[in-house]
PDB file of C-alpha atoms in Angstrom:
ATOM      1  CA  UNK S   1      -3.395  -4.935 -28.412  1.00 43.00           C
ATOM      2  CA  UNK S   2      -3.198  -4.569 -32.214  1.00 44.00           C
ATOM      3  CA  UNK S   3      -3.556  -1.060 -33.570  1.00 45.00           C
ATOM      4  CA  UNK S   4      -4.079   0.364 -30.100  1.00 46.00           C
ATOM      5  CA  UNK S   5      -0.517  -0.486 -29.146  1.00 46.00           C
ATOM      6  CA  UNK S   6       1.015   2.410 -31.032  1.00 47.00           C
ATOM      7  CA  UNK S   7      -1.424   4.993 -29.732  1.00 47.00           C
ATOM      8  CA  UNK S   8      -1.307   4.185 -26.054  1.00 48.00           C
ATOM      9  CA  UNK S   9       2.342   3.284 -25.651  1.00 52.00           C
ATOM     10  CA  UNK S  10       3.420   6.934 -25.840  1.00 57.00           C
ATOM     11  CA  UNK S  11       5.005   6.975 -22.431  1.00 76.00           C
ATOM     12  CA  UNK S  12       5.101   4.934 -19.259  1.00 91.00           C
ATOM     13  CA  UNK S  13       2.062   5.225 -17.043  1.00 95.00           C
ATOM     14  CA  UNK S  14       2.743   7.165 -13.875  1.00 96.00           C
ATOM     15  CA  UNK S  15       1.045   6.022 -10.694  1.00 97.00           C
ATOM     16  CA  UNK S  16       0.877   8.028  -7.489  1.00 98.00           C
ATOM     17  CA  UNK S  17       0.687   5.758  -4.440  1.00 98.00           C
ATOM     18  CA  UNK S  18      -0.488   7.141  -1.097  1.00 98.00           C
ATOM     19  CA  UNK S  19       0.029   5.203   2.146  1.00 98.00           C
ATOM     20  CA  UNK S  20       1.132   6.158   5.644  1.00 96.00           C
ATOM     21  CA  UNK S  21       2.764   2.750   6.197  1.00 96.00           C
ATOM     22  CA  UNK S  22       6.381   2.611   5.052  1.00 97.00           C
ATOM     23  CA  UNK S  23       6.103  -1.146   4.578  1.00 98.00           C
ATOM     24  CA  UNK S  24       3.020  -0.897   2.409  1.00 98.00           C
ATOM     25  CA  UNK S  25       4.575   1.906   0.383  1.00 98.00           C
ATOM     26  CA  UNK S  26       7.541  -0.273  -0.384  1.00 98.00           C
ATOM     27  CA  UNK S  27       5.286  -3.189  -1.340  1.00 98.00           C
ATOM     28  CA  UNK S  28       2.993  -1.233  -3.623  1.00 98.00           C
ATOM     29  CA  UNK S  29       5.944   0.498  -5.236  1.00 98.00           C
ATOM     30  CA  UNK S  30       7.558  -2.842  -6.065  1.00 98.00           C
ATOM     31  CA  UNK S  31       4.296  -4.299  -7.385  1.00 97.00           C
ATOM     32  CA  UNK S  32       3.752  -1.269  -9.601  1.00 97.00           C
ATOM     33  CA  UNK S  33       7.331  -1.208 -10.876  1.00 96.00           C
ATOM     34  CA  UNK S  34       7.115  -4.889 -11.804  1.00 95.00           C
ATOM     35  CA  UNK S  35       4.170  -3.876 -13.996  1.00 95.00           C
ATOM     36  CA  UNK S  36       6.481  -1.299 -15.604  1.00 94.00           C
ATOM     37  CA  UNK S  37       4.746   1.718 -14.167  1.00 96.00           C
ATOM     38  CA  UNK S  38       6.581   4.797 -13.073  1.00 96.00           C
ATOM     39  CA  UNK S  39       5.841   5.273  -9.377  1.00 97.00           C
ATOM     40  CA  UNK S  40       5.772   8.142  -6.925  1.00 97.00           C
ATOM     41  CA  UNK S  41       4.952   7.354  -3.301  1.00 98.00           C
ATOM     42  CA  UNK S  42       3.771   9.831  -0.690  1.00 98.00           C
ATOM     43  CA  UNK S  43       2.782   9.246   2.907  1.00 97.00           C
ATOM     44  CA  UNK S  44      -0.349  11.348   3.255  1.00 97.00           C
ATOM     45  CA  UNK S  45      -3.342  12.805   1.465  1.00 97.00           C
ATOM     46  CA  UNK S  46      -1.916  16.289   1.919  1.00 96.00           C
ATOM     47  CA  UNK S  47       1.341  15.347   0.264  1.00 96.00           C
ATOM     48  CA  UNK S  48      -0.631  13.744  -2.556  1.00 97.00           C
ATOM     49  CA  UNK S  49      -2.620  16.924  -3.153  1.00 95.00           C
ATOM     50  CA  UNK S  50       0.544  18.985  -3.060  1.00 94.00           C
ATOM     51  CA  UNK S  51       2.130  16.702  -5.627  1.00 95.00           C
ATOM     52  CA  UNK S  52      -0.950  17.007  -7.806  1.00 94.00           C
ATOM     53  CA  UNK S  53      -0.651  20.772  -7.688  1.00 90.00           C
ATOM     54  CA  UNK S  54      -3.687  21.341  -5.525  1.00 84.00           C
ATOM     55  CA  UNK S  55      -2.837  24.014  -2.987  1.00 62.00           C
ATOM     56  CA  UNK S  56      -5.357  23.788  -0.231  1.00 55.00           C
ATOM     57  CA  UNK S  57      -3.785  25.241   2.871  1.00 51.00           C
ATOM     58  CA  UNK S  58      -6.950  26.373   4.702  1.00 48.00           C
ATOM     59  CA  UNK S  59      -9.005  23.271   4.146  1.00 48.00           C
ATOM     60  CA  UNK S  60      -6.398  20.619   4.812  1.00 51.00           C
ATOM     61  CA  UNK S  61      -8.369  18.420   7.165  1.00 53.00           C
ATOM     62  CA  UNK S  62     -11.835  19.863   6.880  1.00 53.00           C
ATOM     63  CA  UNK S  63     -14.923  18.178   5.594  1.00 54.00           C
ATOM     64  CA  UNK S  64     -15.863  21.133   3.436  1.00 52.00           C
ATOM     65  CA  UNK S  65     -15.537  20.770  -0.297  1.00 53.00           C
ATOM     66  CA  UNK S  66     -12.188  22.235  -1.177  1.00 51.00           C
ATOM     67  CA  UNK S  67     -11.729  25.175  -3.423  1.00 54.00           C
ATOM     68  CA  UNK S  68     -10.102  23.629  -6.419  1.00 64.00           C
ATOM     69  CA  UNK S  69      -7.243  25.797  -7.450  1.00 57.00           C
ATOM     70  CA  UNK S  70      -5.367  23.113  -9.312  1.00 52.00           C
ATOM     71  CA  UNK S  71      -4.199  24.297 -12.633  1.00 53.00           C
ATOM     72  CA  UNK S  72      -3.541  21.483 -15.053  1.00 50.00           C
ATOM     73  CA  UNK S  73      -0.685  23.332 -16.637  1.00 48.00           C
ATOM     74  CA  UNK S  74       0.923  24.110 -13.297  1.00 50.00           C
ATOM     75  CA  UNK S  75       1.408  20.444 -12.603  1.00 54.00           C
ATOM     76  CA  UNK S  76       4.708  19.420 -14.091  1.00 60.00           C
ATOM     77  CA  UNK S  77       4.233  15.695 -13.896  1.00 76.00           C
ATOM     78  CA  UNK S  78       1.381  13.757 -15.395  1.00 88.00           C
ATOM     79  CA  UNK S  79      -0.310  11.317 -13.047  1.00 95.00           C
ATOM     80  CA  UNK S  80      -2.267   8.559 -14.733  1.00 95.00           C
ATOM     81  CA  UNK S  81      -3.687   6.836 -11.665  1.00 97.00           C
ATOM     82  CA  UNK S  82      -3.844   7.357  -7.919  1.00 98.00           C
ATOM     83  CA  UNK S  83      -3.862   4.411  -5.551  1.00 98.00           C
ATOM     84  CA  UNK S  84      -4.457   5.258  -1.915  1.00 98.00           C
ATOM     85  CA  UNK S  85      -4.834   3.581   1.440  1.00 98.00           C
ATOM     86  CA  UNK S  86      -8.197   4.214   3.079  1.00 97.00           C
ATOM     87  CA  UNK S  87      -7.243   4.600   6.703  1.00 95.00           C
ATOM     88  CA  UNK S  88      -4.605   7.242   7.240  1.00 95.00           C
ATOM     89  CA  UNK S  89      -4.187   9.773  10.029  1.00 92.00           C
ATOM     90  CA  UNK S  90      -5.592  13.184   9.087  1.00 91.00           C
ATOM     91  CA  UNK S  91      -7.017  12.895   5.602  1.00 96.00           C
ATOM     92  CA  UNK S  92      -8.450   9.472   4.837  1.00 97.00           C
ATOM     93  CA  UNK S  93      -8.282   7.904   1.387  1.00 97.00           C
ATOM     94  CA  UNK S  94     -11.977   8.642   1.057  1.00 97.00           C
ATOM     95  CA  UNK S  95     -11.424  12.348   1.798  1.00 97.00           C
ATOM     96  CA  UNK S  96      -8.643  12.396  -0.768  1.00 97.00           C
ATOM     97  CA  UNK S  97     -10.895  10.704  -3.323  1.00 98.00           C
ATOM     98  CA  UNK S  98     -13.593  13.303  -2.721  1.00 97.00           C
ATOM     99  CA  UNK S  99     -11.199  16.229  -3.103  1.00 96.00           C
ATOM    100  CA  UNK S 100      -9.871  14.787  -6.352  1.00 96.00           C
ATOM    101  CA  UNK S 101     -13.363  14.261  -7.758  1.00 96.00           C
ATOM    102  CA  UNK S 102     -14.355  17.809  -6.798  1.00 95.00           C
ATOM    103  CA  UNK S 103     -11.505  19.226  -8.823  1.00 93.00           C
ATOM    104  CA  UNK S 104     -12.152  19.775 -12.501  1.00 91.00           C
ATOM    105  CA  UNK S 105      -8.571  19.227 -13.573  1.00 89.00           C
ATOM    106  CA  UNK S 106      -8.061  16.105 -11.477  1.00 93.00           C
ATOM    107  CA  UNK S 107     -11.410  14.340 -11.504  1.00 93.00           C
ATOM    108  CA  UNK S 108     -10.641  12.247 -14.571  1.00 93.00           C
ATOM    109  CA  UNK S 109      -7.639  10.597 -12.962  1.00 96.00           C
ATOM    110  CA  UNK S 110      -8.730   7.088 -11.947  1.00 97.00           C
ATOM    111  CA  UNK S 111      -8.539   6.500  -8.194  1.00 98.00           C
ATOM    112  CA  UNK S 112      -8.199   3.133  -6.483  1.00 98.00           C
ATOM    113  CA  UNK S 113      -8.651   2.585  -2.744  1.00 98.00           C
ATOM    114  CA  UNK S 114      -6.843  -0.033  -0.624  1.00 97.00           C
ATOM    115  CA  UNK S 115      -7.884  -1.171   2.818  1.00 96.00           C
ATOM    116  CA  UNK S 116      -7.024  -3.926   5.256  1.00 94.00           C
ATOM    117  CA  UNK S 117     -10.608  -3.877   6.506  1.00 92.00           C
ATOM    118  CA  UNK S 118     -13.350  -5.627   4.580  1.00 94.00           C
ATOM    119  CA  UNK S 119     -16.301  -3.355   5.342  1.00 95.00           C
ATOM    120  CA  UNK S 120     -18.991  -3.514   2.624  1.00 96.00           C
ATOM    121  CA  UNK S 121     -20.477  -0.106   3.483  1.00 96.00           C
ATOM    122  CA  UNK S 122     -17.026   1.450   3.201  1.00 95.00           C
ATOM    123  CA  UNK S 123     -16.397  -0.253  -0.129  1.00 96.00           C
ATOM    124  CA  UNK S 124     -19.740   0.946  -1.489  1.00 96.00           C
ATOM    125  CA  UNK S 125     -19.174   4.484  -0.306  1.00 96.00           C
ATOM    126  CA  UNK S 126     -15.846   4.621  -2.112  1.00 97.00           C
ATOM    127  CA  UNK S 127     -17.174   3.142  -5.323  1.00 97.00           C
ATOM    128  CA  UNK S 128     -20.138   5.524  -5.228  1.00 97.00           C
ATOM    129  CA  UNK S 129     -17.766   8.442  -4.775  1.00 96.00           C
ATOM    130  CA  UNK S 130     -16.045   7.400  -7.977  1.00 97.00           C
ATOM    131  CA  UNK S 131     -13.272   5.010  -7.009  1.00 97.00           C
ATOM    132  CA  UNK S 132     -12.568   2.599  -9.850  1.00 97.00           C
ATOM    133  CA  UNK S 133     -11.533  -0.315  -7.663  1.00 97.00           C
ATOM    134  CA  UNK S 134     -11.264  -1.251  -4.016  1.00 97.00           C
ATOM    135  CA  UNK S 135      -8.420  -3.597  -3.103  1.00 97.00           C
ATOM    136  CA  UNK S 136      -8.188  -5.535   0.126  1.00 97.00           C
ATOM    137  CA  UNK S 137      -4.748  -5.556   1.683  1.00 97.00           C
ATOM    138  CA  UNK S 138      -2.290  -7.104   1.405  1.00 96.00           C
ATOM    139  CA  UNK S 139      -2.395  -6.045  -2.235  1.00 97.00           C
ATOM    140  CA  UNK S 140      -1.129  -8.643  -4.691  1.00 95.00           C
ATOM    141  CA  UNK S 141       0.012  -8.829  -8.293  1.00 95.00           C
ATOM    142  CA  UNK S 142      -3.465  -9.953  -9.371  1.00 95.00           C
ATOM    143  CA  UNK S 143      -4.898  -6.707  -7.987  1.00 97.00           C
ATOM    144  CA  UNK S 144      -2.287  -4.549  -9.699  1.00 97.00           C
ATOM    145  CA  UNK S 145      -3.082  -6.300 -12.977  1.00 96.00           C
ATOM    146  CA  UNK S 146      -6.596  -4.871 -12.693  1.00 96.00           C
ATOM    147  CA  UNK S 147      -5.226  -1.338 -13.021  1.00 96.00           C
ATOM    148  CA  UNK S 148      -4.204  -1.592 -16.654  1.00 94.00           C
ATOM    149  CA  UNK S 149      -7.678  -1.329 -18.256  1.00 94.00           C
ATOM    150  CA  UNK S 150      -8.377   1.856 -16.276  1.00 93.00           C
ATOM    151  CA  UNK S 151      -5.071   3.349 -17.376  1.00 93.00           C
ATOM    152  CA  UNK S 152      -5.582   2.376 -21.003  1.00 91.00           C
ATOM    153  CA  UNK S 153      -9.128   3.711 -21.057  1.00 90.00           C
ATOM    154  CA  UNK S 154      -8.033   7.088 -19.745  1.00 88.00           C
ATOM    155  CA  UNK S 155      -5.054   7.268 -22.101  1.00 87.00           C
ATOM    156  CA  UNK S 156      -7.294   6.457 -25.066  1.00 88.00           C
ATOM    157  CA  UNK S 157      -9.788   9.084 -23.976  1.00 86.00           C
ATOM    158  CA  UNK S 158      -7.046  11.694 -23.641  1.00 83.00           C
ATOM    159  CA  UNK S 159      -5.498  10.781 -26.976  1.00 85.00           C
ATOM    160  CA  UNK S 160      -8.900  10.978 -28.632  1.00 87.00           C
ATOM    161  CA  UNK S 161      -9.611  14.467 -27.302  1.00 84.00           C
ATOM    162  CA  UNK S 162      -6.103  15.613 -28.229  1.00 82.00           C
ATOM    163  CA  UNK S 163      -6.599  14.216 -31.709  1.00 85.00           C
ATOM    164  CA  UNK S 164      -9.915  16.017 -32.061  1.00 87.00           C
ATOM    165  CA  UNK S 165      -8.377  19.274 -30.859  1.00 84.00           C
ATOM    166  CA  UNK S 166      -5.576  18.881 -33.364  1.00 83.00           C
ATOM    167  CA  UNK S 167      -7.993  18.194 -36.178  1.00 84.00           C
ATOM    168  CA  UNK S 168     -10.120  21.187 -35.282  1.00 85.00           C
ATOM    169  CA  UNK S 169      -7.078  23.395 -34.886  1.00 80.00           C
ATOM    170  CA  UNK S 170      -5.403  22.582 -38.152  1.00 63.00           C
ATOM    171  CA  UNK S 171      -8.439  23.045 -40.327  1.00 60.00           C
ATOM    172  CA  UNK S 172     -10.231  26.400 -40.638  1.00 62.00           C
ATOM    173  CA  UNK S 173     -13.868  26.045 -39.686  1.00 59.00           C
ATOM    174  CA  UNK S 174     -16.130  26.830 -42.665  1.00 63.00           C
ATOM    175  CA  UNK S 175     -19.729  27.526 -41.768  1.00 63.00           C
ATOM    176  CA  UNK S 176     -21.017  25.972 -44.998  1.00 62.00           C
ATOM    177  CA  UNK S 177     -19.529  22.609 -43.968  1.00 58.00           C
ATOM    178  CA  UNK S 178     -21.868  22.422 -41.010  1.00 57.00           C
ATOM    179  CA  UNK S 179     -25.372  22.715 -42.519  1.00 52.00           C
TER     180      UNK S 179
ATOM    181  CA  UNK W   1      28.983 -27.130   6.055  1.00 76.00           C
ATOM    182  CA  UNK W   2      28.677 -27.731   2.358  1.00 88.00           C
ATOM    183  CA  UNK W   3      26.093 -26.093   0.118  1.00 91.00           C
ATOM    184  CA  UNK W   4      23.740 -29.052  -0.271  1.00 93.00           C
ATOM    185  CA  UNK W   5      23.389 -29.451   3.488  1.00 93.00           C
ATOM    186  CA  UNK W   6      22.843 -25.735   3.966  1.00 93.00           C
ATOM    187  CA  UNK W   7      20.178 -25.707   1.290  1.00 94.00           C
ATOM    188  CA  UNK W   8      18.420 -28.662   2.877  1.00 94.00           C
ATOM    189  CA  UNK W   9      18.510 -26.967   6.247  1.00 94.00           C
ATOM    190  CA  UNK W  10      17.077 -23.848   4.683  1.00 94.00           C
ATOM    191  CA  UNK W  11      14.194 -25.694   3.032  1.00 94.00           C
ATOM    192  CA  UNK W  12      13.353 -27.587   6.230  1.00 96.00           C
ATOM    193  CA  UNK W  13      13.511 -24.466   8.317  1.00 96.00           C
ATOM    194  CA  UNK W  14      11.311 -22.497   5.944  1.00 95.00           C
ATOM    195  CA  UNK W  15       8.741 -25.288   5.841  1.00 96.00           C
ATOM    196  CA  UNK W  16       8.628 -25.412   9.624  1.00 97.00           C
ATOM    197  CA  UNK W  17       7.916 -21.688   9.825  1.00 97.00           C
ATOM    198  CA  UNK W  18       4.884 -22.175   7.625  1.00 97.00           C
ATOM    199  CA  UNK W  19       3.729 -25.311   9.412  1.00 97.00           C
ATOM    200  CA  UNK W  20       3.962 -23.634  12.785  1.00 97.00           C
ATOM    201  CA  UNK W  21       1.998 -20.661  11.509  1.00 97.00           C
ATOM    202  CA  UNK W  22       4.732 -18.084  11.957  1.00 98.00           C
ATOM    203  CA  UNK W  23       4.528 -17.215   8.281  1.00 97.00           C
ATOM    204  CA  UNK W  24       1.680 -17.366   5.798  1.00 96.00           C
ATOM    205  CA  UNK W  25       1.226 -17.127   2.046  1.00 95.00           C
ATOM    206  CA  UNK W  26       1.936 -13.405   1.996  1.00 97.00           C
ATOM    207  CA  UNK W  27       5.594 -14.138   2.791  1.00 96.00           C
ATOM    208  CA  UNK W  28       5.750 -16.245  -0.376  1.00 95.00           C
ATOM    209  CA  UNK W  29       4.263 -13.311  -2.284  1.00 94.00           C
ATOM    210  CA  UNK W  30       7.103 -11.168  -0.964  1.00 95.00           C
ATOM    211  CA  UNK W  31       9.684 -13.679  -2.131  1.00 94.00           C
ATOM    212  CA  UNK W  32       8.160 -13.646  -5.581  1.00 93.00           C
ATOM    213  CA  UNK W  33       8.721  -9.905  -5.756  1.00 95.00           C
ATOM    214  CA  UNK W  34      12.444 -10.478  -5.348  1.00 93.00           C
ATOM    215  CA  UNK W  35      14.646 -10.974  -8.395  1.00 91.00           C
ATOM    216  CA  UNK W  36      18.093 -10.129  -9.767  1.00 89.00           C
ATOM    217  CA  UNK W  37      17.156  -6.464 -10.086  1.00 92.00           C
ATOM    218  CA  UNK W  38      15.928  -6.414  -6.467  1.00 93.00           C
ATOM    219  CA  UNK W  39      17.910  -9.176  -4.762  1.00 91.00           C
ATOM    220  CA  UNK W  40      17.441  -7.848  -1.222  1.00 94.00           C
ATOM    221  CA  UNK W  41      13.797  -6.980  -1.416  1.00 96.00           C
ATOM    222  CA  UNK W  42      12.580  -9.385   1.267  1.00 96.00           C
ATOM    223  CA  UNK W  43      15.298  -8.434   3.740  1.00 97.00           C
ATOM    224  CA  UNK W  44      14.588  -4.748   3.116  1.00 97.00           C
ATOM    225  CA  UNK W  45      10.864  -5.035   3.695  1.00 98.00           C
ATOM    226  CA  UNK W  46      11.305  -7.225   6.751  1.00 98.00           C
ATOM    227  CA  UNK W  47      13.867  -4.790   8.178  1.00 98.00           C
ATOM    228  CA  UNK W  48      11.355  -1.992   7.777  1.00 98.00           C
ATOM    229  CA  UNK W  49       8.841  -4.176   9.572  1.00 98.00           C
ATOM    230  CA  UNK W  50      11.243  -4.718  12.480  1.00 98.00           C
ATOM    231  CA  UNK W  51      11.919  -0.996  12.816  1.00 97.00           C
ATOM    232  CA  UNK W  52       8.276  -0.037  12.544  1.00 97.00           C
ATOM    233  CA  UNK W  53       7.070  -2.726  14.939  1.00 98.00           C
ATOM    234  CA  UNK W  54       9.580  -1.909  17.618  1.00 97.00           C
ATOM    235  CA  UNK W  55       8.509   1.721  17.539  1.00 97.00           C
ATOM    236  CA  UNK W  56       4.860   0.731  17.725  1.00 97.00           C
ATOM    237  CA  UNK W  57       5.382  -1.714  20.574  1.00 98.00           C
ATOM    238  CA  UNK W  58       7.287   0.885  22.597  1.00 98.00           C
ATOM    239  CA  UNK W  59       4.595   3.432  21.946  1.00 96.00           C
ATOM    240  CA  UNK W  60       1.851   0.971  22.888  1.00 97.00           C
ATOM    241  CA  UNK W  61       3.613   0.196  26.149  1.00 97.00           C
ATOM    242  CA  UNK W  62       3.693   3.907  26.992  1.00 97.00           C
ATOM    243  CA  UNK W  63       0.110   4.547  25.942  1.00 96.00           C
ATOM    244  CA  UNK W  64      -1.203   1.682  28.047  1.00 97.00           C
ATOM    245  CA  UNK W  65       0.852   2.865  30.998  1.00 96.00           C
ATOM    246  CA  UNK W  66      -0.953   6.186  31.242  1.00 95.00           C
ATOM    247  CA  UNK W  67      -3.408   6.873  34.011  1.00 94.00           C
ATOM    248  CA  UNK W  68      -6.095   7.685  31.481  1.00 95.00           C
ATOM    249  CA  UNK W  69      -5.603   5.378  28.558  1.00 96.00           C
ATOM    250  CA  UNK W  70      -6.296   6.773  25.114  1.00 96.00           C
ATOM    251  CA  UNK W  71      -7.940   3.687  23.617  1.00 96.00           C
ATOM    252  CA  UNK W  72      -8.417   5.343  20.266  1.00 94.00           C
ATOM    253  CA  UNK W  73      -4.682   5.757  20.026  1.00 94.00           C
ATOM    254  CA  UNK W  74      -4.092   2.182  21.149  1.00 96.00           C
ATOM    255  CA  UNK W  75      -6.528   0.951  18.535  1.00 95.00           C
ATOM    256  CA  UNK W  76      -4.866   2.979  15.789  1.00 94.00           C
ATOM    257  CA  UNK W  77      -1.463   1.609  16.713  1.00 95.00           C
ATOM    258  CA  UNK W  78      -2.640  -1.984  16.906  1.00 97.00           C
ATOM    259  CA  UNK W  79      -4.342  -1.504  13.553  1.00 95.00           C
ATOM    260  CA  UNK W  80      -1.038  -0.334  12.128  1.00 95.00           C
ATOM    261  CA  UNK W  81       0.821  -3.297  13.541  1.00 97.00           C
ATOM    262  CA  UNK W  82      -1.833  -5.677  12.305  1.00 97.00           C
ATOM    263  CA  UNK W  83      -1.515  -4.146   8.853  1.00 97.00           C
ATOM    264  CA  UNK W  84       2.236  -4.330   8.629  1.00 97.00           C
ATOM    265  CA  UNK W  85       2.451  -7.862  10.011  1.00 98.00           C
ATOM    266  CA  UNK W  86      -0.204  -8.909   7.523  1.00 97.00           C
ATOM    267  CA  UNK W  87       1.752  -7.270   4.707  1.00 98.00           C
ATOM    268  CA  UNK W  88       4.853  -9.349   5.362  1.00 98.00           C
ATOM    269  CA  UNK W  89       3.036 -12.564   6.229  1.00 98.00           C
ATOM    270  CA  UNK W  90       3.777 -12.600   9.974  1.00 98.00           C
ATOM    271  CA  UNK W  91       0.614 -14.538  10.696  1.00 97.00           C
ATOM    272  CA  UNK W  92       0.868 -15.087  14.431  1.00 98.00           C
ATOM    273  CA  UNK W  93       1.624 -11.432  15.101  1.00 98.00           C
ATOM    274  CA  UNK W  94      -1.342 -10.444  12.947  1.00 97.00           C
ATOM    275  CA  UNK W  95      -3.652 -12.825  14.795  1.00 96.00           C
ATOM    276  CA  UNK W  96      -2.479 -11.551  18.162  1.00 96.00           C
ATOM    277  CA  UNK W  97      -3.450  -8.056  17.027  1.00 96.00           C
ATOM    278  CA  UNK W  98      -6.984  -9.090  16.140  1.00 93.00           C
ATOM    279  CA  UNK W  99      -7.789 -10.098  19.711  1.00 91.00           C
ATOM    280  CA  UNK W 100      -6.107  -6.960  20.941  1.00 95.00           C
ATOM    281  CA  UNK W 101      -8.481  -4.681  19.056  1.00 93.00           C
ATOM    282  CA  UNK W 102     -11.492  -6.348  20.637  1.00 93.00           C
ATOM    283  CA  UNK W 103     -10.208  -5.509  24.107  1.00 95.00           C
ATOM    284  CA  UNK W 104      -9.565  -1.949  22.950  1.00 95.00           C
ATOM    285  CA  UNK W 105     -13.147  -1.584  21.923  1.00 94.00           C
ATOM    286  CA  UNK W 106     -14.264  -2.819  25.328  1.00 95.00           C
ATOM    287  CA  UNK W 107     -11.724  -0.490  26.945  1.00 96.00           C
ATOM    288  CA  UNK W 108     -10.561  -3.471  28.932  1.00 96.00           C
ATOM    289  CA  UNK W 109      -7.131  -2.587  30.342  1.00 96.00           C
ATOM    290  CA  UNK W 110      -6.376  -6.068  31.661  1.00 96.00           C
ATOM    291  CA  UNK W 111      -7.212  -7.621  28.338  1.00 96.00           C
ATOM    292  CA  UNK W 112      -5.133  -5.029  26.510  1.00 97.00           C
ATOM    293  CA  UNK W 113      -2.094  -5.564  28.686  1.00 97.00           C
ATOM    294  CA  UNK W 114      -2.346  -9.328  28.236  1.00 97.00           C
ATOM    295  CA  UNK W 115      -2.596  -8.874  24.486  1.00 97.00           C
ATOM    296  CA  UNK W 116       0.335  -6.487  24.399  1.00 97.00           C
ATOM    297  CA  UNK W 117       2.405  -9.098  26.180  1.00 97.00           C
ATOM    298  CA  UNK W 118       1.313 -11.727  23.691  1.00 97.00           C
ATOM    299  CA  UNK W 119       1.988  -9.541  20.676  1.00 98.00           C
ATOM    300  CA  UNK W 120       5.457  -8.744  22.003  1.00 98.00           C
ATOM    301  CA  UNK W 121       6.146 -12.448  22.435  1.00 98.00           C
ATOM    302  CA  UNK W 122       4.964 -13.334  18.953  1.00 98.00           C
ATOM    303  CA  UNK W 123       6.918 -10.459  17.481  1.00 98.00           C
ATOM    304  CA  UNK W 124      10.050 -11.553  19.274  1.00 98.00           C
ATOM    305  CA  UNK W 125       9.626 -15.110  18.048  1.00 98.00           C
ATOM    306  CA  UNK W 126       9.056 -14.222  14.411  1.00 98.00           C
ATOM    307  CA  UNK W 127      11.920 -11.730  14.447  1.00 98.00           C
ATOM    308  CA  UNK W 128      14.208 -14.428  15.720  1.00 98.00           C
ATOM    309  CA  UNK W 129      12.994 -16.933  13.156  1.00 98.00           C
ATOM    310  CA  UNK W 130      13.329 -14.535  10.242  1.00 98.00           C
ATOM    311  CA  UNK W 131      16.818 -13.490  11.280  1.00 98.00           C
ATOM    312  CA  UNK W 132      17.785 -17.162  11.413  1.00 97.00           C
ATOM    313  CA  UNK W 133      16.303 -17.648   7.966  1.00 96.00           C
ATOM    314  CA  UNK W 134      18.234 -14.712   6.541  1.00 96.00           C
ATOM    315  CA  UNK W 135      21.441 -15.977   8.136  1.00 96.00           C
ATOM    316  CA  UNK W 136      20.925 -19.349   6.467  1.00 95.00           C
ATOM    317  CA  UNK W 137      20.447 -17.584   3.140  1.00 94.00           C
ATOM    318  CA  UNK W 138      23.664 -15.647   3.616  1.00 94.00           C
ATOM    319  CA  UNK W 139      25.530 -18.859   4.416  1.00 94.00           C
ATOM    320  CA  UNK W 140      24.243 -20.506   1.245  1.00 94.00           C
ATOM    321  CA  UNK W 141      25.242 -17.539  -0.884  1.00 92.00           C
ATOM    322  CA  UNK W 142      28.638 -17.332   0.818  1.00 93.00           C
ATOM    323  CA  UNK W 143      29.199 -21.002   0.029  1.00 92.00           C
ATOM    324  CA  UNK W 144      28.453 -20.257  -3.603  1.00 92.00           C
ATOM    325  CA  UNK W 145      25.004 -21.817  -3.703  1.00 90.00           C
ATOM    326  CA  UNK W 146      21.611 -20.629  -4.880  1.00 90.00           C
ATOM    327  CA  UNK W 147      18.744 -20.108  -2.478  1.00 89.00           C
ATOM    328  CA  UNK W 148      16.187 -22.870  -3.133  1.00 87.00           C
ATOM    329  CA  UNK W 149      12.556 -21.992  -3.858  1.00 81.00           C
ATOM    330  CA  UNK W 150      10.250 -23.444  -1.263  1.00 80.00           C
ATOM    331  CA  UNK W 151       6.724 -24.229  -2.451  1.00 71.00           C
TER     332      UNK W 151
END
């Protein structure tokens, strides 16, 4: 990891896991904790959106693009990655993915989809919608190991923009410096 | 019975469960997730599976007993059971569910009822086997021994 180690190891990565199966929730939680991630599990897309600070009462199960009222600052907990089951009653993992990507404050959070069904058209649809990975269930350690690069990339990106903001903030902007 | 004998029994029993197809590789994956910080992980997950499956099987029985069967509901429930059995490595239960879904699609009530019967049987068998396995583990631990890893 070299010089990157100091920058990205600020805090533990926090993963939000969404699955309606209590067994699968327990499994994914254990797999994630073994990888030293902080984990929150919820049992539905609605609960996930609530946790992410997206209040969407009217459009809960609709196909319409949701009005994104998520305020980044309102969310108390940082979520670094969302891993969700595809097939859930009510809101599917795909619907959840779409709602997250439609929301300006959430769209940069990497999303991973899990499914017990190996359907190429489904996999493509999810990847096209912006999912980073698609795991076939049962999910194994090897799959969870694939999450790290996505988490690191996002953390680096965030740190970089924070660093830039800090630099810009602490120095007065002189017009003559930008000829 | 002394520890060595118990451990041998345990290894033989575990091997037979794999040979007979009751359990598959996923069960080994589960065991690998267990350690000193989570010493009861396998028992916990399997207990959840028992609870969940019994609810599903009861529900399936009711759904298939209706005058107008809601096959979408049946399919969703079988899918759930297939998923959870696959997650713990209960191979024969999982396989029984696969056939079940085909009959659902065809809306074939006879086929569905036959499959439900089969799934219940397989579930009952694997539940029995796993409980025996856990009892053996408890006996080993009680006798002061360590639970052997089975490859």
